[in-house]
Tab-separated table of C-alpha atoms in Angstrom:
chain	number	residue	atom	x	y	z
A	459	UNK	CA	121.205	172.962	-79.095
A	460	UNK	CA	120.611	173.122	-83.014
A	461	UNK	CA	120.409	176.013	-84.883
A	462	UNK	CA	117.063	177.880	-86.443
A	463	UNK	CA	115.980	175.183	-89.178
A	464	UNK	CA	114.020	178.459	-90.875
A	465	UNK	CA	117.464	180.188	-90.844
A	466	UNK	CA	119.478	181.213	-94.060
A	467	UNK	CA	121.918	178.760	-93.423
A	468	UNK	CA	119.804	175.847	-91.974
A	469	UNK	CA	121.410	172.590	-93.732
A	470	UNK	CA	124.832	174.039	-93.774
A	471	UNK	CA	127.476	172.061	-91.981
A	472	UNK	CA	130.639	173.421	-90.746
A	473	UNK	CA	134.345	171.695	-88.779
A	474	UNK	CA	135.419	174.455	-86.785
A	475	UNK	CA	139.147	173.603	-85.369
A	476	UNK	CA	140.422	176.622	-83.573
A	477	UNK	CA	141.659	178.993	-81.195
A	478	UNK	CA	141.090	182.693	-79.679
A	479	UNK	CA	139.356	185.246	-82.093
A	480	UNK	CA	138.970	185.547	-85.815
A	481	UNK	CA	138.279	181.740	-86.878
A	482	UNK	CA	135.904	181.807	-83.655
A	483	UNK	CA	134.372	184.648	-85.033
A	484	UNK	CA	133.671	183.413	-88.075
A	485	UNK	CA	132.247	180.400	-87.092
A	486	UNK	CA	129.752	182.089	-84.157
A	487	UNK	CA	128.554	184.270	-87.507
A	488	UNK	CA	128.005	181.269	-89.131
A	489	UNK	CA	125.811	179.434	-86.127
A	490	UNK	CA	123.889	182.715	-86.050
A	491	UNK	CA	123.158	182.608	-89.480
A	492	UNK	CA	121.687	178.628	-88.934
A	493	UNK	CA	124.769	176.591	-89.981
A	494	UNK	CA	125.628	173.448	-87.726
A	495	UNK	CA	128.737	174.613	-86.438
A	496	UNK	CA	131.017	171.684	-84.970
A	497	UNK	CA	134.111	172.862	-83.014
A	498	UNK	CA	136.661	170.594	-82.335
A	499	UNK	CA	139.402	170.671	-79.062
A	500	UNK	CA	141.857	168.763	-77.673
A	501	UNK	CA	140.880	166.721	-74.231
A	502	UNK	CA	140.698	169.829	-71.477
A	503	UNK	CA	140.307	172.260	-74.376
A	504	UNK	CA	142.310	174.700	-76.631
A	505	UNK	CA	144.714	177.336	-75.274
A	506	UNK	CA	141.708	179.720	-75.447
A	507	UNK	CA	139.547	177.967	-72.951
A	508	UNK	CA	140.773	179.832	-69.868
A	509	UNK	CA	141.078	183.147	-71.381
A	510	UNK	CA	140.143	186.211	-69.059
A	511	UNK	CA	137.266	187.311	-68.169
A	512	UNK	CA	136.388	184.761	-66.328
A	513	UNK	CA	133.221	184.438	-64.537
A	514	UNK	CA	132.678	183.891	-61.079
A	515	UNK	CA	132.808	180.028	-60.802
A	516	UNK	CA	135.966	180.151	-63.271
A	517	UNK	CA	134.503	179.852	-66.730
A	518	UNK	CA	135.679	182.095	-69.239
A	519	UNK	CA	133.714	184.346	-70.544
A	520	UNK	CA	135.741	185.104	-73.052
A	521	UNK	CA	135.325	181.354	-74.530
A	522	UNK	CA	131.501	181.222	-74.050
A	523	UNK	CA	131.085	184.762	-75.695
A	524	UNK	CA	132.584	183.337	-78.919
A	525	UNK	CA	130.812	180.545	-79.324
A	526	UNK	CA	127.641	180.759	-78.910
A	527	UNK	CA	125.369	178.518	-80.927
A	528	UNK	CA	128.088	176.164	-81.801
A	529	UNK	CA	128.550	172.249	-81.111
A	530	UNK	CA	131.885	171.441	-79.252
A	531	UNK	CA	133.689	168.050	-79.984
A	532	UNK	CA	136.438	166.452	-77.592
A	533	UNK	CA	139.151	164.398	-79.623
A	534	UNK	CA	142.589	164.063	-78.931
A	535	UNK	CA	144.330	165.353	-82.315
A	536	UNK	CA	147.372	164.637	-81.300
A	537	UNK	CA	146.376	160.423	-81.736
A	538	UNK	CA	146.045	158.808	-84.918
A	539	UNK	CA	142.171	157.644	-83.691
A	540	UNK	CA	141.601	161.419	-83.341
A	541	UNK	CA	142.644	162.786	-86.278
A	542	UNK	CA	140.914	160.054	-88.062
A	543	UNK	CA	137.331	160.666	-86.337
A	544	UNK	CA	138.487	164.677	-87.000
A	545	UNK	CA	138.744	163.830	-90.754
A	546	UNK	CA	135.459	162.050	-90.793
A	547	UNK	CA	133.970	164.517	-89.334
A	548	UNK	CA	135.232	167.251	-92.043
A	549	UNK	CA	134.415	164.915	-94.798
A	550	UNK	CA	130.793	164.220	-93.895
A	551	UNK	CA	130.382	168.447	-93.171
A	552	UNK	CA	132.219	169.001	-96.196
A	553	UNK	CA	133.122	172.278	-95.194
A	554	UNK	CA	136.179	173.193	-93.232
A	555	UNK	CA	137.061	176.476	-90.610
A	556	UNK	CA	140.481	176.874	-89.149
A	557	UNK	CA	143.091	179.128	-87.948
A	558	UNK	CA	146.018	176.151	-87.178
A	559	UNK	CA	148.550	174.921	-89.302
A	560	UNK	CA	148.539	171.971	-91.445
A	561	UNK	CA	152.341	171.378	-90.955
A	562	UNK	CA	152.088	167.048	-90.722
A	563	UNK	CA	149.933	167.202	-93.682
A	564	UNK	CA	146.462	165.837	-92.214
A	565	UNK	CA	144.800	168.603	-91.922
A	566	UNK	CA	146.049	169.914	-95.754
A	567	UNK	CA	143.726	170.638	-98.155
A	568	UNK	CA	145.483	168.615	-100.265
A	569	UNK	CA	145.029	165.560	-97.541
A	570	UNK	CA	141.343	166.039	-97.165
A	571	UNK	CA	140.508	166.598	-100.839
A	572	UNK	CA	141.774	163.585	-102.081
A	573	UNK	CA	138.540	162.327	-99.582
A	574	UNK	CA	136.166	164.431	-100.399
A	575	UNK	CA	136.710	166.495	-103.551
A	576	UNK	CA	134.524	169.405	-103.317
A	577	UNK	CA	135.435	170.425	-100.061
A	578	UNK	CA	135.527	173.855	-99.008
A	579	UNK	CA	138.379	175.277	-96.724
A	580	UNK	CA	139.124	178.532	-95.307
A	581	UNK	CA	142.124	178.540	-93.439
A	582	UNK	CA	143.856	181.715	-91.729
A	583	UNK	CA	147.082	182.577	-91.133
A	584	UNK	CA	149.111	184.999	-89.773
A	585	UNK	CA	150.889	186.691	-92.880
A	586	UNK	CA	150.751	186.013	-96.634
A	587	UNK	CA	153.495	183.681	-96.915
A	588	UNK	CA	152.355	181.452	-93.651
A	589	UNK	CA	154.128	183.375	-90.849
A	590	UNK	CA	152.894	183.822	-87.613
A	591	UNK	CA	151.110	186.920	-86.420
A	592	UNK	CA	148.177	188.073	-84.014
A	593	UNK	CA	145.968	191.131	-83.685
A	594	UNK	CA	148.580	193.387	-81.485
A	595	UNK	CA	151.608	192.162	-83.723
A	596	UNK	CA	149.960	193.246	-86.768
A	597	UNK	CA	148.315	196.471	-85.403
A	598	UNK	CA	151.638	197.649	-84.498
A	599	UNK	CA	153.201	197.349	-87.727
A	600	UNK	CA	150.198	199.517	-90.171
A	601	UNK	CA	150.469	202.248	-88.205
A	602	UNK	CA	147.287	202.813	-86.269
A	603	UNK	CA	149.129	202.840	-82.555
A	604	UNK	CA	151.652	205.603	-84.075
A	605	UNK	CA	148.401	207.670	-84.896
A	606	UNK	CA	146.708	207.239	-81.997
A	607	UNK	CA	147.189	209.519	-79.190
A	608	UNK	CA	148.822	212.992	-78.680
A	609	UNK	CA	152.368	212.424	-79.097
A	610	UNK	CA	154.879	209.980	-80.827
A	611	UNK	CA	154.667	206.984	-78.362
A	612	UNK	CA	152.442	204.513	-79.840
A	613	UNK	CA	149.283	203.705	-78.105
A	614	UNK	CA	147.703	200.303	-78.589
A	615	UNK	CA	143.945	199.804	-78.277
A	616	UNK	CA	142.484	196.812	-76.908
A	617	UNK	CA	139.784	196.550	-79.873
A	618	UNK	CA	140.829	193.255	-81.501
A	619	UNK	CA	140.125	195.175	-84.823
A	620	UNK	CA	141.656	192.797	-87.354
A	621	UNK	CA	140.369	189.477	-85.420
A	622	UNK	CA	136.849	190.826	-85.871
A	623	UNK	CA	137.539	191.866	-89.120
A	624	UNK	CA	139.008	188.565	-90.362
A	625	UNK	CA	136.719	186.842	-88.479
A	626	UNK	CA	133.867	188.680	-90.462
A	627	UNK	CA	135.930	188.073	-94.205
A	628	UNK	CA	136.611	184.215	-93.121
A	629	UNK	CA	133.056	184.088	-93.106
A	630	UNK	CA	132.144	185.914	-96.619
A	631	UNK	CA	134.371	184.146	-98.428
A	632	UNK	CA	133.277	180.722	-96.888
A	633	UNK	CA	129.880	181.685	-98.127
A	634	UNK	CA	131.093	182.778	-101.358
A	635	UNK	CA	133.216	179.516	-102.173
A	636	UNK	CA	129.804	177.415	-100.982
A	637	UNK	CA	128.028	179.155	-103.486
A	638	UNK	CA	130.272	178.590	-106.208
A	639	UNK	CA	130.397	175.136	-105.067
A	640	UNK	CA	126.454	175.263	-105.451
A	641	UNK	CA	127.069	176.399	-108.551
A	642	UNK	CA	130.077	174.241	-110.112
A	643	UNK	CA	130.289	171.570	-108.040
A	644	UNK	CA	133.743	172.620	-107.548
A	645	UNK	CA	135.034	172.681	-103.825
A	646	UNK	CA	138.808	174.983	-103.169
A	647	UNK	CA	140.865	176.102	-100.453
A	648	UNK	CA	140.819	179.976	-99.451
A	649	UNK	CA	143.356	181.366	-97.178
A	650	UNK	CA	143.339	184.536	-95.931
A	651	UNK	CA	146.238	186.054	-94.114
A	652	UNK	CA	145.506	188.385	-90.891
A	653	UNK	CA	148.026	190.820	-91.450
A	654	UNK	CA	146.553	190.972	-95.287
A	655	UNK	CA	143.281	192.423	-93.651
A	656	UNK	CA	145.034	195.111	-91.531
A	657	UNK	CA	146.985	195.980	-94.824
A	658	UNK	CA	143.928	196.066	-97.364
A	659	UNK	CA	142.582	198.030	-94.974
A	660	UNK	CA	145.009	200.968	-94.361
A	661	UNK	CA	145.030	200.753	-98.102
A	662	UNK	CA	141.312	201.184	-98.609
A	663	UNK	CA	141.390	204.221	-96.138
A	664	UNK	CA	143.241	206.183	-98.363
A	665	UNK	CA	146.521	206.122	-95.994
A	666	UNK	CA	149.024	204.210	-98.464
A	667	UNK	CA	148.136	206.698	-101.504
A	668	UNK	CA	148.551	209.773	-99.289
A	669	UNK	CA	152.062	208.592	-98.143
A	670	UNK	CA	152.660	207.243	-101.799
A	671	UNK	CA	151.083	210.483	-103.422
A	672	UNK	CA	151.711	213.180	-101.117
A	673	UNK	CA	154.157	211.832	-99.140
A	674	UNK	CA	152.235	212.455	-95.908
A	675	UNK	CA	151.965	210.274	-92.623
A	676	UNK	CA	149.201	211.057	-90.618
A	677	UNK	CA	150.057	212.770	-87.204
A	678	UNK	CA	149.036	211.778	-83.610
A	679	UNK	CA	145.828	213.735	-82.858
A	680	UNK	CA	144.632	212.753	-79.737
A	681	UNK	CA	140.770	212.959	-79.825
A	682	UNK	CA	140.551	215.692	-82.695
A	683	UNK	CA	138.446	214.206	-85.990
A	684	UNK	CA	140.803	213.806	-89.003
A	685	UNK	CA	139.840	216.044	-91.813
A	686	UNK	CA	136.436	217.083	-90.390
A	687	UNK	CA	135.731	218.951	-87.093
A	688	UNK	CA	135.255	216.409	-84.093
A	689	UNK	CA	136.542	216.055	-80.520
A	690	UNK	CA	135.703	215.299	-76.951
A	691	UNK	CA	135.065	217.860	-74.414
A	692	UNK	CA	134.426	217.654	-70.616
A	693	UNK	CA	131.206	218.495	-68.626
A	694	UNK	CA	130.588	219.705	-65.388
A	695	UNK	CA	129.963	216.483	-63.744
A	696	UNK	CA	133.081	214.641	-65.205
A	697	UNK	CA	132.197	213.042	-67.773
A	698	UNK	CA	132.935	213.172	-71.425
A	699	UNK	CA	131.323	213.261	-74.406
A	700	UNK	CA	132.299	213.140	-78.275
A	701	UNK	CA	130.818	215.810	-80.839
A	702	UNK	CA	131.636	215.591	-84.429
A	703	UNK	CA	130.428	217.440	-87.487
A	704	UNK	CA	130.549	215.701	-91.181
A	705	UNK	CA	127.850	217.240	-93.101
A	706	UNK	CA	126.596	220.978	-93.331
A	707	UNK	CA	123.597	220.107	-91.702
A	708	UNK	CA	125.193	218.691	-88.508
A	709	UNK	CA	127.870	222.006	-88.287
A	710	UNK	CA	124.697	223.793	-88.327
A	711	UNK	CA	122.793	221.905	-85.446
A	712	UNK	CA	125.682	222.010	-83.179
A	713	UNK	CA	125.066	226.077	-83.908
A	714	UNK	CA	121.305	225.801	-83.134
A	715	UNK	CA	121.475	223.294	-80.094
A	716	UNK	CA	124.580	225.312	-78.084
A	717	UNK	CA	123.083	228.847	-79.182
A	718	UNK	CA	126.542	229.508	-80.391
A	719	UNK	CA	125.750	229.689	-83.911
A	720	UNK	CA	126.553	233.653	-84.292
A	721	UNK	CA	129.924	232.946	-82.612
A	722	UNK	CA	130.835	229.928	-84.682
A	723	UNK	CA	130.338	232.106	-87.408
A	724	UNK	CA	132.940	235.109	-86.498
A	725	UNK	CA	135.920	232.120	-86.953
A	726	UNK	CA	135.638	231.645	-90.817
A	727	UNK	CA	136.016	235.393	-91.521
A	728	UNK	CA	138.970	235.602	-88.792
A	729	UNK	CA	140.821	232.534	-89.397
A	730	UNK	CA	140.048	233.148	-93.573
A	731	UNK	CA	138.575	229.857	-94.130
A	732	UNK	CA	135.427	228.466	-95.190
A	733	UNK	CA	133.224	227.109	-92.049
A	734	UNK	CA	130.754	225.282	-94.507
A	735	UNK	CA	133.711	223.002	-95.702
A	736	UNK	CA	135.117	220.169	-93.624
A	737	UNK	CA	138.635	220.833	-94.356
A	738	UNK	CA	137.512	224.592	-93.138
A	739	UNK	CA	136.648	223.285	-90.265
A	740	UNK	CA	138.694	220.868	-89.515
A	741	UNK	CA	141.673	223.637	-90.036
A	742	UNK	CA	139.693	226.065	-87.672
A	743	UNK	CA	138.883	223.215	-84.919
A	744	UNK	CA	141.485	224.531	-82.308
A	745	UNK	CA	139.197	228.029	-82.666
A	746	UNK	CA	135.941	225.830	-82.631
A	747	UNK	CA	137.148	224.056	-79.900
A	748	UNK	CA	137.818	226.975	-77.826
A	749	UNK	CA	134.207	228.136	-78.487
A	750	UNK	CA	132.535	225.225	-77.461
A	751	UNK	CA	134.365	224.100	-74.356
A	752	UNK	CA	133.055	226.560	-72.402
A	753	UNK	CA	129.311	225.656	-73.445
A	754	UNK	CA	130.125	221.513	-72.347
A	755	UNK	CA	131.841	222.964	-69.073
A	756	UNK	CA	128.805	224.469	-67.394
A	757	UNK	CA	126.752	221.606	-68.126
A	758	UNK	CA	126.251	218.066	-66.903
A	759	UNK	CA	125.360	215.040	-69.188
A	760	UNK	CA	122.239	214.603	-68.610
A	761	UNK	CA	121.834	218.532	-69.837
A	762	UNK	CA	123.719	218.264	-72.627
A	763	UNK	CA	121.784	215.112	-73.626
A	764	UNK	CA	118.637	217.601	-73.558
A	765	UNK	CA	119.891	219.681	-75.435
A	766	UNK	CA	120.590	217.742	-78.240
A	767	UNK	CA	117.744	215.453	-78.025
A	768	UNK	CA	116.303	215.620	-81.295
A	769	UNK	CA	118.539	218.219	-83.111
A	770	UNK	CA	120.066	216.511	-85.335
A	771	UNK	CA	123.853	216.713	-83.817
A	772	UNK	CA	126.203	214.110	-84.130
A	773	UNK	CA	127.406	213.106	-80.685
A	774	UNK	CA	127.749	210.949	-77.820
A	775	UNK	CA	129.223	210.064	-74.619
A	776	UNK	CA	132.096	208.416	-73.521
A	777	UNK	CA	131.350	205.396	-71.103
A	778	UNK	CA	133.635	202.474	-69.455
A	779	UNK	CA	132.171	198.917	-69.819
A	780	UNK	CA	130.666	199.282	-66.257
A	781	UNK	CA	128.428	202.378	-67.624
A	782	UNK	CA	127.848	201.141	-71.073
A	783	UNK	CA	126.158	198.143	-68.948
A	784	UNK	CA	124.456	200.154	-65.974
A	785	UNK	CA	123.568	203.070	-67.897
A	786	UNK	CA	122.916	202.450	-72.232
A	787	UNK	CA	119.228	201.117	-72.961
A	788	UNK	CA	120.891	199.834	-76.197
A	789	UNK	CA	122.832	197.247	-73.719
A	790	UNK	CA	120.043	195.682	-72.403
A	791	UNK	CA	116.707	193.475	-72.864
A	792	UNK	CA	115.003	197.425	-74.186
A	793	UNK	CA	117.066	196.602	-77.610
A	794	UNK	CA	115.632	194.100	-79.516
A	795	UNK	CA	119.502	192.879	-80.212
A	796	UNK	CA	119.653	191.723	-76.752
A	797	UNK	CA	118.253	188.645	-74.559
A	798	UNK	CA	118.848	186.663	-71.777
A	799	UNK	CA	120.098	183.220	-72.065
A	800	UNK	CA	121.217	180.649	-69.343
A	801	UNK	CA	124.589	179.923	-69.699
A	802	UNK	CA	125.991	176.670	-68.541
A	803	UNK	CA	128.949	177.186	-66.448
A	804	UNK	CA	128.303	181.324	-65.887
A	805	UNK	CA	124.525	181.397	-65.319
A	806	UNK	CA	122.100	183.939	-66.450
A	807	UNK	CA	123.165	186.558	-69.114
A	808	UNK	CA	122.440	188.783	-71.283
A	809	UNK	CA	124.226	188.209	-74.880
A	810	UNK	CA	123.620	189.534	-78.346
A	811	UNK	CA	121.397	188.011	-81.081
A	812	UNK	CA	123.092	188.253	-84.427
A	813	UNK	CA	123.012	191.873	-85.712
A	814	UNK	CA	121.896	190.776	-89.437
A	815	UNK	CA	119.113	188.505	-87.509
A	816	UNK	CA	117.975	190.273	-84.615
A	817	UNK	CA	114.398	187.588	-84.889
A	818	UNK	CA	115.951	184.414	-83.900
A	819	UNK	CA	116.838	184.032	-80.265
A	820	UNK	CA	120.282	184.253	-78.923
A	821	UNK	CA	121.718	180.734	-78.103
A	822	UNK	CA	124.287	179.555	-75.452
A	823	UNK	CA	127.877	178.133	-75.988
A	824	UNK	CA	128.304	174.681	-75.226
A	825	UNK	CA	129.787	172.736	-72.371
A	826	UNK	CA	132.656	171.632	-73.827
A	827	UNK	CA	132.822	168.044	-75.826
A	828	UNK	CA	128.994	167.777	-74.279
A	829	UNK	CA	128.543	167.066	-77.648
A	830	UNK	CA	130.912	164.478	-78.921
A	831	UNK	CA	128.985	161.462	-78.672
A	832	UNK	CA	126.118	162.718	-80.215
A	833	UNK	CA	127.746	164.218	-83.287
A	834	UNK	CA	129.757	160.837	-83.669
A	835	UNK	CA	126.252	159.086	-83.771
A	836	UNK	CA	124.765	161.949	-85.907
A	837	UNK	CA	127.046	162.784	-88.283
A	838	UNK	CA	129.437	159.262	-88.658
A	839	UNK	CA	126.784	156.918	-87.382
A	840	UNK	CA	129.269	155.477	-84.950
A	841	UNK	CA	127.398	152.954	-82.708
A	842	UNK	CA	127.506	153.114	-79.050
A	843	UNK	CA	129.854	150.556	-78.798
A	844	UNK	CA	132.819	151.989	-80.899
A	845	UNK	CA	132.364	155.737	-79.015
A	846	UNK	CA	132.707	153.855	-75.551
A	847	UNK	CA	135.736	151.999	-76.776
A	848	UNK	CA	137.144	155.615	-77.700
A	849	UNK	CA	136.570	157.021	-75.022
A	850	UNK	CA	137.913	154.188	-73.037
A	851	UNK	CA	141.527	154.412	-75.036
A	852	UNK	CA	141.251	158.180	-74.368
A	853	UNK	CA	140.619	159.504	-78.014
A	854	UNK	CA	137.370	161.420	-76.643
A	855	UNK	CA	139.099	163.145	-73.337
């Protein structure tokens, strides 16, 4: 299926040659957005294609989920025929997405330049000087899994954070060197290095300078809020929910809404601090805590939703995927984000429009290589002929 014609990026053309999350990413955000995404595997697919979950008849969800709205192209790279037909193919899109290495050279920018001059690349890579890395390999090293938890074991978390997040940059800075191709005429090569991401990003937070500066590593604190007041707490029907105060005005709701404001009040003259500050709080919180637990305790949920219905206090519960599903109206058809789409391969499902576009309908992934013979014809103008004869020496799968 094409993409929106009416969408921002209608008329953009895009070689996707991938595998697993961030370059995926990318290009799914792309499709959304109305590019003509192309993704090109080997004969039986990439080493993603099986990756769990997998849906009942054996197709992964995992693989459908990320790419969505793209076209998928069978050609055996590992064949002189394929890699030529691959080249074509990035020389007619003129823009190129990938994640793999251009170790033989044909896939180089160098290599594909030379054919097509302005070409835009963005090409990931593990670490800044080409090294291999992946989400969990990187995560472990910027400290995040030391900081998680309540003690000094690291804990990792299964968020993918800096696949989604390099997934997200590949993206802006494909769209920034197609502008300034728009601009110049000028095509260039961007790489961006995963681990460069996780790094930037530890940076941004204001971690490095407080090691640097103050010479402080941030603790383990299981659930507790860093630097504001904010943890879980259990209710009387098991479940848990998280309450967190960053402004004034939410400290003072969570007050109003528990009737524990008078209380609440007592710690900052006790403990000497100042409850309308955050680092007040957030050095009172064992205090606060003990105040509020109680209040959580003799309450259910769905009574604790009640009671904050409307009050302006920053919370919400925990859930598994099973209740997120069963139980959130903002996973399913009642948020406009969401819709139904047939699957081929899974069946019916329910899958996310694009958050910046939540208008244009949500489209499937693609069988894949159902559409290699019609992006041959399309894009190369190969006649039938010469795709038969490809497919015959086993170039197509």
């Amino acid at each position: 299926m094409l993409p929106n014609r009416g969408a921002p990026l209608a008329g953009l053309r895009v070689v996707e040659v991938s595998a697993f999350v961030a370059a995926p990413i990318g290009g799914m955000t792309l499709a959304q957005l109305g590019a003509e995404v192309v993704r090109i595997d080997p004969p039986g697919g990439n080493i993603d294609v099986g990756r769990w979950p997998l849906a009942p008849s054996g197709t992964s969800l995992y693989w459908t989920g990320l790419n969505k709205g793209k076209r998928s192209v069978m050609l055996a790279l590992n064949t002189p025929e394929g890699r030529l037909l691959a080249t074509e193919l990035i020389v007619s899109a003129g823009v190129l997405l990938t994640n793999l290495p251009a170790a033989d050279g044909w896939m180089s920018y160098a290599t594909l330049a030379a054919k097509r001059p302005d070409l835009v690349m963005l090409r990931l890579t593990g670490t800044h000087d080409g090294g291999n890395a992946i989400d969990y390999t990187v995560n472990a090293a910027v400290g995040f899994p030391v900081a998680t938890g309540a003690d000094a074991a690291p804990v990792n978390h299964v968020l993918p954070a800096w696949d989604v997040a390099a997934g997200l940059y590949l993206c802006t800075g494909l769209l920034a060197a197609e502008r300034r191709r728009h601009l110049t005429g000028e095509g260039g090569e961007v790489t961006l290095a995963l681990s460069d991401v996780a790094y930037a990003t530890v940076a941004n937070l204001g971690y490095l300078a407080d090691v640097n500066l103050n010479g402080h590593v941030r603790p383990p604190l299981g659930n507790w809020l860093y630097g504001a007041f904010g943890r879980d707490f259990a209710t009387r029907d098991g479940r848990h929910v998280m309450l967190a105060a960053i402004s004034d005005r939410q400290w003072r709701a969570i007050g109003k809404a528990t009737g524990l404001a008078e209380k609440l009040a007592m710690i900052g003259p006790l403990m000497e601090v100042d409850l309308n500050d955050e680092g007040g709080r957030y050095a009172a919180r064992e205090a606060i805590g003990a105040v509020l637990a109680p209040w959580f305790a003799t309450r259910t949920l769905a009574e604790v939703r009640a009671a904050f219905e409307g009050s302006g206090v920053l919370w919400g519960p925990y859930q598994d995927f099973g209740q997120m599903a069963r139980e959130d109206p903002r996973c399913s058809a009642a948020n406009p984000l969401f819709a139904e789409i047939e699957q081929p391969g899974v069946g019916r499902v329910l899958a996310p429009r694009a958050p910046l576009m939540p208008s244009a309908p949500p489209l499937p992934a693609p069988v894949l290589g159902a559409d290699t013979d019609a992006v041959l014809r399309d894009w190369l103008g190969l006649p039938r002929d010469a795709i038969a004869a490809h497919r015959a020496a086993g170039v197509l799968g």
